CSV table of C-alpha atoms in Angstrom, one decimal:
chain,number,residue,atom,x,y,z
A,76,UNK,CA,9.6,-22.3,9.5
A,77,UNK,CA,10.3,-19.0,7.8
A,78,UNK,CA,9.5,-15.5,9.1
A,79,UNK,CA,8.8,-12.2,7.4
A,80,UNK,CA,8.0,-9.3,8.6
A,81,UNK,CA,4.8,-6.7,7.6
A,82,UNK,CA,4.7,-3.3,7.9
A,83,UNK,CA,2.4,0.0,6.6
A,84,UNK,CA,4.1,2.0,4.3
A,85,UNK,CA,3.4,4.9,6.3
A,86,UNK,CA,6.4,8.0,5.6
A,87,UNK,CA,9.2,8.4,5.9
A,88,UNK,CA,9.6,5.5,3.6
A,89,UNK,CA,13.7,5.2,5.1
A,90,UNK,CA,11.9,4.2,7.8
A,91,UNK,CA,10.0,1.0,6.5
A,92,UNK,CA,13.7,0.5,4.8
A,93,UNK,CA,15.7,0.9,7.9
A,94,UNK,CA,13.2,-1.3,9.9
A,95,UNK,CA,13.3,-4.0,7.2
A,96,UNK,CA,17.0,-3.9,6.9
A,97,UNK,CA,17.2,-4.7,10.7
A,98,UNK,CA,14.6,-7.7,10.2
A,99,UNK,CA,17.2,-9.2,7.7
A,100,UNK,CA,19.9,-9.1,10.6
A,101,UNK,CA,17.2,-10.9,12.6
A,102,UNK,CA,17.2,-13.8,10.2
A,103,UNK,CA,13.9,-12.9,8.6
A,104,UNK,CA,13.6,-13.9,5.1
A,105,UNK,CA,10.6,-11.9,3.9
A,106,UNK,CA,9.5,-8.2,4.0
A,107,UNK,CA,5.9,-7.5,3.1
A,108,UNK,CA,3.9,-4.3,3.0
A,109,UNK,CA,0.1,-3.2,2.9
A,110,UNK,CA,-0.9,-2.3,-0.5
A,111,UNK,CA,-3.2,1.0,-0.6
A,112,UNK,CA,-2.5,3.2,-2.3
A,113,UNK,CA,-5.1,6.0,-0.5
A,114,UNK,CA,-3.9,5.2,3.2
A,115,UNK,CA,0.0,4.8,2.7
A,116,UNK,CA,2.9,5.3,0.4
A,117,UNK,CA,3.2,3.1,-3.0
A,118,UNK,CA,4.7,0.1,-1.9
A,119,UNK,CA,6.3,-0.4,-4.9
A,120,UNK,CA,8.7,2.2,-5.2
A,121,UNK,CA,9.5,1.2,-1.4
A,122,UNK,CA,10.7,-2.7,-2.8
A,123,UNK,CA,13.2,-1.2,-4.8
A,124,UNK,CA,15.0,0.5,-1.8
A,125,UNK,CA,14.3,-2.3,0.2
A,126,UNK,CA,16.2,-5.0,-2.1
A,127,UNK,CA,19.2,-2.5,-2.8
A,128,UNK,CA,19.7,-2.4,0.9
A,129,UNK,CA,19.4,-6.1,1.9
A,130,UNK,CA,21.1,-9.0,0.1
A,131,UNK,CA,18.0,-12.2,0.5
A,132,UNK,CA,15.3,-10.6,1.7
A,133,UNK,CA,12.1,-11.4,-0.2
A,134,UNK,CA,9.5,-8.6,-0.7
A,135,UNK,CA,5.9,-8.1,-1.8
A,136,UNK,CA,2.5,-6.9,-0.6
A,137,UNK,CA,-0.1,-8.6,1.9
A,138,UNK,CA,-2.0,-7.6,-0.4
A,139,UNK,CA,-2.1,-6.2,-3.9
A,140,UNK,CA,-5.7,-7.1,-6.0
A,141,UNK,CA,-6.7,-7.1,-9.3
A,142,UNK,CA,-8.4,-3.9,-9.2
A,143,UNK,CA,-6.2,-0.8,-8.6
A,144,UNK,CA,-3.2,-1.7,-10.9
A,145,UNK,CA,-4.1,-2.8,-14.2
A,146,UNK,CA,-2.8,-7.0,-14.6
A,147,UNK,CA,0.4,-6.2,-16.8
A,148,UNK,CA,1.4,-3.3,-14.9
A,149,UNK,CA,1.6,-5.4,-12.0
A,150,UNK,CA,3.5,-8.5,-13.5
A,151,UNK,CA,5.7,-5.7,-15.4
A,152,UNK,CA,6.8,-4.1,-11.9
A,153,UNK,CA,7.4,-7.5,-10.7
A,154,UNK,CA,9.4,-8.6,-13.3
A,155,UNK,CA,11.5,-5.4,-13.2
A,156,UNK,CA,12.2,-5.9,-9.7
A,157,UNK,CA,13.6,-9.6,-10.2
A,158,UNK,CA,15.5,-8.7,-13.3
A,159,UNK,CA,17.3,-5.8,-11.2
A,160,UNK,CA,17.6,-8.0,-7.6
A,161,UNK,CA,17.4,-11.4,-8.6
A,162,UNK,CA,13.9,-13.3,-8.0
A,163,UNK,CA,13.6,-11.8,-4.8
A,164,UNK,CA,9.6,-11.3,-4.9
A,165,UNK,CA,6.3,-12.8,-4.2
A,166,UNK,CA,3.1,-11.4,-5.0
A,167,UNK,CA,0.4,-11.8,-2.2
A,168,UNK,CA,-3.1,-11.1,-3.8
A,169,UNK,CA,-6.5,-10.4,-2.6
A,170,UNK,CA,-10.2,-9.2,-3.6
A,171,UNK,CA,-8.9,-5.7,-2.1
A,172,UNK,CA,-10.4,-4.3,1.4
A,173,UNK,CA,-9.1,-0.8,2.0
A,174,UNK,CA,-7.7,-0.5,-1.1
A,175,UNK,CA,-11.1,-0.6,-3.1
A,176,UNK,CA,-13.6,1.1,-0.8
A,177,UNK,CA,-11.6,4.0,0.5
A,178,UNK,CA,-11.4,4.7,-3.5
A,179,UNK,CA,-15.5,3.9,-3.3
A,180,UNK,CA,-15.3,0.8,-4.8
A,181,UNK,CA,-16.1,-3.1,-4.0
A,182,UNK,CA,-14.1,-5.8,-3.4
A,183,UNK,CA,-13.2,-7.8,-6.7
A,184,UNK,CA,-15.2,-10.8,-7.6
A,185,UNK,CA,-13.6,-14.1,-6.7
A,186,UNK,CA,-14.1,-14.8,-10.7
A,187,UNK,CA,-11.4,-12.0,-11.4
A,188,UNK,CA,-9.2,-12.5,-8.5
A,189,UNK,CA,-8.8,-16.1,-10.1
A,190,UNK,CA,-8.0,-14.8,-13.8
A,191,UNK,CA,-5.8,-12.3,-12.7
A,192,UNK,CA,-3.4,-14.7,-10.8
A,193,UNK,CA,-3.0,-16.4,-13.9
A,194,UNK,CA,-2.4,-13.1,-15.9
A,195,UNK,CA,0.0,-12.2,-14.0
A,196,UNK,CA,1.9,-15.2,-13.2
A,197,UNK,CA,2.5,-16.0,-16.8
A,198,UNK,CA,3.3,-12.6,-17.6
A,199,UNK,CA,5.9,-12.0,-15.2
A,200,UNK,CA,7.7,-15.4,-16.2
A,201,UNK,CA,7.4,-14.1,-19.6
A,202,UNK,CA,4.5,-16.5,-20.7
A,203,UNK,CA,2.0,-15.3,-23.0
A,204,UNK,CA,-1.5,-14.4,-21.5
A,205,UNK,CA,-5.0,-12.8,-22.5
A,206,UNK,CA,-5.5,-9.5,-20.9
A,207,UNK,CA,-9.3,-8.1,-21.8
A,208,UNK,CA,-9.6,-10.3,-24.7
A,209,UNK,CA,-6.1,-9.6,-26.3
A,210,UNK,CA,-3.2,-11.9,-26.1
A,211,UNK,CA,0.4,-10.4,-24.9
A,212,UNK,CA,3.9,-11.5,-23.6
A,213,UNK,CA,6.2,-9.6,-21.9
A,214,UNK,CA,9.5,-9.4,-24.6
A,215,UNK,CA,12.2,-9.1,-22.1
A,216,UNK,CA,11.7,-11.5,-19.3
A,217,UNK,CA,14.2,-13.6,-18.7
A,218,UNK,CA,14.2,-16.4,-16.1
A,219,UNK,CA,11.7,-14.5,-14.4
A,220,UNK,CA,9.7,-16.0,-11.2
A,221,UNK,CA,6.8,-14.8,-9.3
A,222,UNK,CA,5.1,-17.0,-6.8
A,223,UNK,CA,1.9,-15.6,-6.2
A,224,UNK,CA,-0.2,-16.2,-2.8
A,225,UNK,CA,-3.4,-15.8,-2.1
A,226,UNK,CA,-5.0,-13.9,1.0
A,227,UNK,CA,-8.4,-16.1,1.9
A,228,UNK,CA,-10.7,-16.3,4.5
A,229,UNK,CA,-14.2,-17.8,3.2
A,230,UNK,CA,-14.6,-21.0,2.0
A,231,UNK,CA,-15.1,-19.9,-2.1
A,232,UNK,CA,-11.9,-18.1,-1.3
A,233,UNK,CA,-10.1,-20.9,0.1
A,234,UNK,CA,-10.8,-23.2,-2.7
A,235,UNK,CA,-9.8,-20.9,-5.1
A,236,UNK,CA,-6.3,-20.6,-3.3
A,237,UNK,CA,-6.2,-24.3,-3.6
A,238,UNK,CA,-6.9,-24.2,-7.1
A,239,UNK,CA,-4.8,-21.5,-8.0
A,240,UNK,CA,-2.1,-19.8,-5.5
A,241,UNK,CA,1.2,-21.0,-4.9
A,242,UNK,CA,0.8,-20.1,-1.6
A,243,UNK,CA,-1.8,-19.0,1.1
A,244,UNK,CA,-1.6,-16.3,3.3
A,245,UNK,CA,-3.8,-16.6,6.4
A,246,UNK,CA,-4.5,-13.3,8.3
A,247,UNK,CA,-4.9,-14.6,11.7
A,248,UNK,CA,-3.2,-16.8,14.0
A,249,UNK,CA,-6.0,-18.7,15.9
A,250,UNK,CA,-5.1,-22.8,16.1
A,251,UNK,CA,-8.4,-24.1,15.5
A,252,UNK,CA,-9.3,-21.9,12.3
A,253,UNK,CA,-5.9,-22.5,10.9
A,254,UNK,CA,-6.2,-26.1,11.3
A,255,UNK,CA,-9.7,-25.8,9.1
A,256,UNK,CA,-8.5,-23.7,6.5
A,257,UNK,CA,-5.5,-25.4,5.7
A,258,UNK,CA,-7.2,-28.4,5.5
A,259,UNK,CA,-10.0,-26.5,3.1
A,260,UNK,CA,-7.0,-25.0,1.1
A,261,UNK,CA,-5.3,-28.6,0.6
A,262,UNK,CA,-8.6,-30.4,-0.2
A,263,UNK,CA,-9.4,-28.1,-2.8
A,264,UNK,CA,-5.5,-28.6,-4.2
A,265,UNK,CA,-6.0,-32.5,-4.3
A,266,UNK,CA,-9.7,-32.0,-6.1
A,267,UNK,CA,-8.0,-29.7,-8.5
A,268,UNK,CA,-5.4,-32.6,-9.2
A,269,UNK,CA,-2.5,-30.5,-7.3
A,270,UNK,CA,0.0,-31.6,-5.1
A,271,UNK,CA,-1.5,-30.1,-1.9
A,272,UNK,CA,1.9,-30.0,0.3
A,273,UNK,CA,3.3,-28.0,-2.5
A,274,UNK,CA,1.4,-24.8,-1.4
A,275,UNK,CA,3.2,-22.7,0.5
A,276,UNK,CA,1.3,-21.8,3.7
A,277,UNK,CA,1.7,-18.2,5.3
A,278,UNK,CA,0.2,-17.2,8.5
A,279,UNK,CA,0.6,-13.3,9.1
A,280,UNK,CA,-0.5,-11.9,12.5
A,281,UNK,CA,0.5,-9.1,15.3
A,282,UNK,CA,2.9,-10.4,17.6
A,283,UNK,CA,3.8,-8.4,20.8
A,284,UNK,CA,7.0,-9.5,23.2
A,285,UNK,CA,5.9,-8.6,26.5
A,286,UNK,CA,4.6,-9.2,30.3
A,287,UNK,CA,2.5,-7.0,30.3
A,288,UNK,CA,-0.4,-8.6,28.3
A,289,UNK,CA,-3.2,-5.7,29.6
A,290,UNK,CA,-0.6,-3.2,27.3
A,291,UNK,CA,0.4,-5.9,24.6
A,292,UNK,CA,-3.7,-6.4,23.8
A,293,UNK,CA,-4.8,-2.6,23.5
A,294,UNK,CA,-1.5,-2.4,21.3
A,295,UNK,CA,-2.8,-5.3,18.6
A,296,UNK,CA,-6.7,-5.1,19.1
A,297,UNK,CA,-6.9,-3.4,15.8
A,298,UNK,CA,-6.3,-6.7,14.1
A,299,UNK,CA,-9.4,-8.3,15.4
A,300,UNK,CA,-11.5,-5.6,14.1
A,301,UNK,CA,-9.3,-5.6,10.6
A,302,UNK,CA,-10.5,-9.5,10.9
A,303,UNK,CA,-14.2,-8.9,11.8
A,304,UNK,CA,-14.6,-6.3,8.6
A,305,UNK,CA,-13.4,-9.9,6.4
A,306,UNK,CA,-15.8,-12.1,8.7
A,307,UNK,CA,-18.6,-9.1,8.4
A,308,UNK,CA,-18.4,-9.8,4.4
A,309,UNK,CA,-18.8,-13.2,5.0
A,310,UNK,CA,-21.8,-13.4,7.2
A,311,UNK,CA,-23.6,-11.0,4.5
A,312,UNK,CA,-22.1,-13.7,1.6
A,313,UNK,CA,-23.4,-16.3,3.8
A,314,UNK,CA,-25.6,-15.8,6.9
A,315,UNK,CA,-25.0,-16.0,10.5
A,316,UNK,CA,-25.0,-18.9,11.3
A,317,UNK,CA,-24.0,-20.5,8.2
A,318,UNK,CA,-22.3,-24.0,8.4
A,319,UNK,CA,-19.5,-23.2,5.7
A,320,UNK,CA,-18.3,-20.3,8.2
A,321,UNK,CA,-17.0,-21.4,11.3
A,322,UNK,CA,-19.0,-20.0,14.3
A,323,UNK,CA,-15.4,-19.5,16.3
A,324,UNK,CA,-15.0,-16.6,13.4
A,325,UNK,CA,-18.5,-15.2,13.3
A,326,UNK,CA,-19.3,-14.8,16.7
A,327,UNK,CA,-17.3,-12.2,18.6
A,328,UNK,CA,-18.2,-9.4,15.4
A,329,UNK,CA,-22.4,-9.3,16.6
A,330,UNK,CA,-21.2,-5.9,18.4
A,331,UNK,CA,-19.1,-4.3,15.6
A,332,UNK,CA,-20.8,-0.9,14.3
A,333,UNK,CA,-18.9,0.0,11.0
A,334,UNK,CA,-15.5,0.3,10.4
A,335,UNK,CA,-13.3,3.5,9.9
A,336,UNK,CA,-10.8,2.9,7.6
A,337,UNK,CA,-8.0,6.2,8.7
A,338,UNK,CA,-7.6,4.3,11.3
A,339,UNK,CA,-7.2,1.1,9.3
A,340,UNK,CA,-4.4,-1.5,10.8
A,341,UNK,CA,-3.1,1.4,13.5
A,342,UNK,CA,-2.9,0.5,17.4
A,343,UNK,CA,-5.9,2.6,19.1
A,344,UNK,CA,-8.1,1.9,16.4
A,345,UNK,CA,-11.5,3.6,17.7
A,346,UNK,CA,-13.6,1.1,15.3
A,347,UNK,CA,-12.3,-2.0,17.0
A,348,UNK,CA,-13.5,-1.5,20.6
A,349,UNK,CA,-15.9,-4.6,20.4
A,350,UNK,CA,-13.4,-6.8,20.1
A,351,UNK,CA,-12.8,-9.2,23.0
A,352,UNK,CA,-9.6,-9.7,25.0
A,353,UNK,CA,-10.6,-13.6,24.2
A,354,UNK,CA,-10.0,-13.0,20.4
A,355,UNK,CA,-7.0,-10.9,20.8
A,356,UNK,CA,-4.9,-13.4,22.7
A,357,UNK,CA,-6.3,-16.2,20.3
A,358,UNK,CA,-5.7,-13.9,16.7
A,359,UNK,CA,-2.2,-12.8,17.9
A,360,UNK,CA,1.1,-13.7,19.6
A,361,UNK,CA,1.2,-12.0,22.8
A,362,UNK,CA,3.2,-12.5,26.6
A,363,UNK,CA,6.9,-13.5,26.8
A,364,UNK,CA,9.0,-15.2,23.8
A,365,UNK,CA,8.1,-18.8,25.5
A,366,UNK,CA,4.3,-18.0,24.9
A,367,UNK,CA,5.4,-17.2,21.2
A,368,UNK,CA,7.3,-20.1,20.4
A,369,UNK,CA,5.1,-22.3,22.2
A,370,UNK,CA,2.3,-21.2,19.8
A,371,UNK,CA,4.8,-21.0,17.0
A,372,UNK,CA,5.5,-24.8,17.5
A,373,UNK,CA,1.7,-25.8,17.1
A,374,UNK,CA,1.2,-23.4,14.0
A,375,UNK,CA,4.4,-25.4,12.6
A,376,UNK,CA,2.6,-28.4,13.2
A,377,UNK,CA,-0.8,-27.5,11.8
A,378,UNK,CA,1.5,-27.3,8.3
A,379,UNK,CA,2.6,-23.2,8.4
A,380,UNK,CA,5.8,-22.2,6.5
A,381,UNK,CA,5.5,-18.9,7.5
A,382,UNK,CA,5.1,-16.9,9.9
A,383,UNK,CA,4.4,-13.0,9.3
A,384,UNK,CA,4.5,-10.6,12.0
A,385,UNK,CA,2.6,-8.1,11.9
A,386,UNK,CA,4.9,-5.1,13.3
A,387,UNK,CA,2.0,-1.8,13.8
A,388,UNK,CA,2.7,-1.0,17.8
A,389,UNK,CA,4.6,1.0,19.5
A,390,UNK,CA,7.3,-1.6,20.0
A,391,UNK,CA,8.5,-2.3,16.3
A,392,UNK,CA,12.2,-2.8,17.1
A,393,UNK,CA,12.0,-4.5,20.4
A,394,UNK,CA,9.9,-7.2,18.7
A,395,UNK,CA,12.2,-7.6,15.8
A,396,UNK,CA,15.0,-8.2,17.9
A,397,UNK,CA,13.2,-10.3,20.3
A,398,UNK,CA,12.5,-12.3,17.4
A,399,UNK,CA,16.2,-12.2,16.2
A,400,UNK,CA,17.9,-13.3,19.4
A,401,UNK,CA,14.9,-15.5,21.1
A,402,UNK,CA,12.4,-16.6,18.8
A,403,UNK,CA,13.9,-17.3,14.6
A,404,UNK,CA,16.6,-19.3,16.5
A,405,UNK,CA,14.2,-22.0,17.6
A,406,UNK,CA,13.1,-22.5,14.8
A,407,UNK,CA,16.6,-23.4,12.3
C-alpha cells in the first residue's frame, strides 16, 4: 500500500513545502493538495517547489475540475512539470465543490468531467485531442505521462470513473462504503471492457495519532461535514431514500443546515456540528497507530492502493512521523 499525504495550500507556501518534504523522509510517495483557487494559494505554482525539493515524490490536486482552468492549460502545466521533474504527477479530477460555488458557479456536469479526462490525458502525452470543436496537439511533449483519477461518490460518478479514470480517489474511509464503491467502480470497468484491477484505487481521509479520541474527533469532524455537502448533492440528484445511495451515507446529514465554505476543510468548522461522533470514528483514522493499521489492513484488503491522509489539525507533524516510524513500515 502506498501513502500520500494532502494538505491546503494555505500561506506561507514554504510551509506546504517543508511539510511535504518531511512526508518524503516518512516514506510517503505522494503529495496532494486542494485545488481552489478562491480559498487557498494556486497549487500549481506550489508543485514546482515541491518537486525541486524532493527527489520521488508524486504531486497533484485532490481535486482539480474541468471548470476553472481551461482543458489545455491544465494538460500544458502538467506536462511542463514532468518535462522539468520527470513524470512525477497525477491529476486527480472532480465536478468541482468549493472551487465552483465560492466563484458562484455549479458543479460541472458528469458529461464534461468525462470529456475533459480524455482532453487532457491525450494532450499531456502529446496525443492530439478536440478542445471546443477544434483539434490540437501539444508540439513539445515528449514521453509525457499523466495518470488521471477520478474523485466519485454517486453511483453516475462511480461508473464514469470505471469507464474513464486511471484511478479512483475515495474521500472517506468507512469499510462498508469502500467495499461498495470499489466494487461499483470495477463493475463498470469490466462493462466498459477494461481491466478492472488495473484502476488504481485511492482512499484519502483525516487521520489523527492519538489517545485521546474526545480531542482527535473535534480535530477531524470537519471531514464529515465536507462529506455530507457531496451526500447532500446526491439526495437532491436522487432522493432520500433512494436505493442507488447507500442509506449508511445519507443518514447522519438529515440535521445539516448549509455549509460555510471559509471554513471549508479547517478543524472547528462551525458548519459541521451535526455530525455524529459515530461517523467521525467510521470516515477517519483515529486512536493509537494499532487502531490505524488495524483499519489500514482491512482497507488493503477491500483492494485500496492508497492511502491519503488528510493532514488539516493541529498535529500535522506528529502524524507524519507517526506514520514514518509506526504506520508506512507495516505496510513494505
Amino acid at each position: 500500500m502506498d501513502f500520500g499525504l494532502v494538505l491546503q495550500t494555505d500561506p506561507p507556501a514554504s510551509q506546504v513545502v517543508s511539510l511535504m518534504k518531511r512526508a518524503e523522509r516518512n516514506g510517503f510517495r505522494y503529495g496532494w493538495t486542494f485545488d481552489s483557487a478562491v480559498l487557498w494559494q494556486e497549487p500549481f505554482v506550489i508543485y514546482s517547489q515541491i518537486l525541486a525539493n524532493t527527489q520521488k515524490l508524486h504531486v497533484g490536486p485532490m481535486v482539480t475540475n474541468p471548470g476553472t482552468r481551461t482543458w489545455e492549460v491544465t494538460a500544458s502545466t502538467f506536462a511542463t512539470l514532468n518535462d522539468m521533474y520527470g513524470n512525477r504527477t497525477v491529476c486527480g479530477i472532480g465536478r468541482g465543490d468549493s472551487a465552483m460555488r465560492v466563484a458562484g458557479r455549479k458543479p460541472n456536469t458528469l458529461a464534461r468531467l468525462g470529456e475533459a479526462i480524455d482532453v487532457i490525458r491525450d494532450l499531456a502525452e502529446g496525443r492530439e485531442a478536440v478542445v471546443d470543436g477544434n483539434p490540437i496537439r501539444i508540439p513539445w511533449i515528449r514521453e509525457g505521462k499523466l495518470p488521471v483519477w477520478m474523485a466519485a461518490y454517486g453511483p453516475k460518478a462511480l461508473a464514469l470513473a470505471g469507464q474513464k479514470a486511471d484511478g479512483f480517489i475515495l474521500q472517506l474511509a468507512d469499510l462498508y462504503l469502500t467495499e461498495w464503491m470499489v466494487k461499483s467502480v470495477r463493475q463498470a470497468a469490466a462493462e466498459a471492457g477494461r481491466d478492472p484491477s488495473a484502476i488504481t484505487i485511492c482512499v484519502a481521509a483525516p487521520a489523527y495519532v492519538s489517545a485521546d479520541l474526545a480531542h482527535a474527533r473535534d480535530q477531524c469532524r470537519w471531514f464529515g461535514g465536507m462529506v455530507g455537502n457531496h451526500v447532500a448533492d446526491l439526495v437532491g440528484r436522487y432522493g432520500e431514500h433512494s436505493s442507488m445511495v447507500p442509506e449508511e451515507l445519507t443518514e447522519y446529514i438529515k440535521a445539516r443546515e448549509g455549509y460555510d465554505y471559509s471554513h471549508h476543510g479547517r478543524a472547528g468548522n462551525p458548519s459541521t456540528d451535526f455530525v455524529p461522533d459515530e461517523i467521525v470514528d467510521r470516515f477517519c483514522l483515529l486512536g493509537p497507530v494499532e487502531a490505524h493499521i488495524e483499519k489500514l489492513r482491512a482497507l488493503r484488503d477491500l483492494g485500496v492502493d492508497q492511502f491519503a491522509v488528510y493532514d488539516m489539525h493541529d498535529a500535522r507533524e506528529a502524524t507524519i512521523d507517526a506514520y514514518g516510524e509506526h504506520v508506512i513500515p507495516s505496510f513494505n
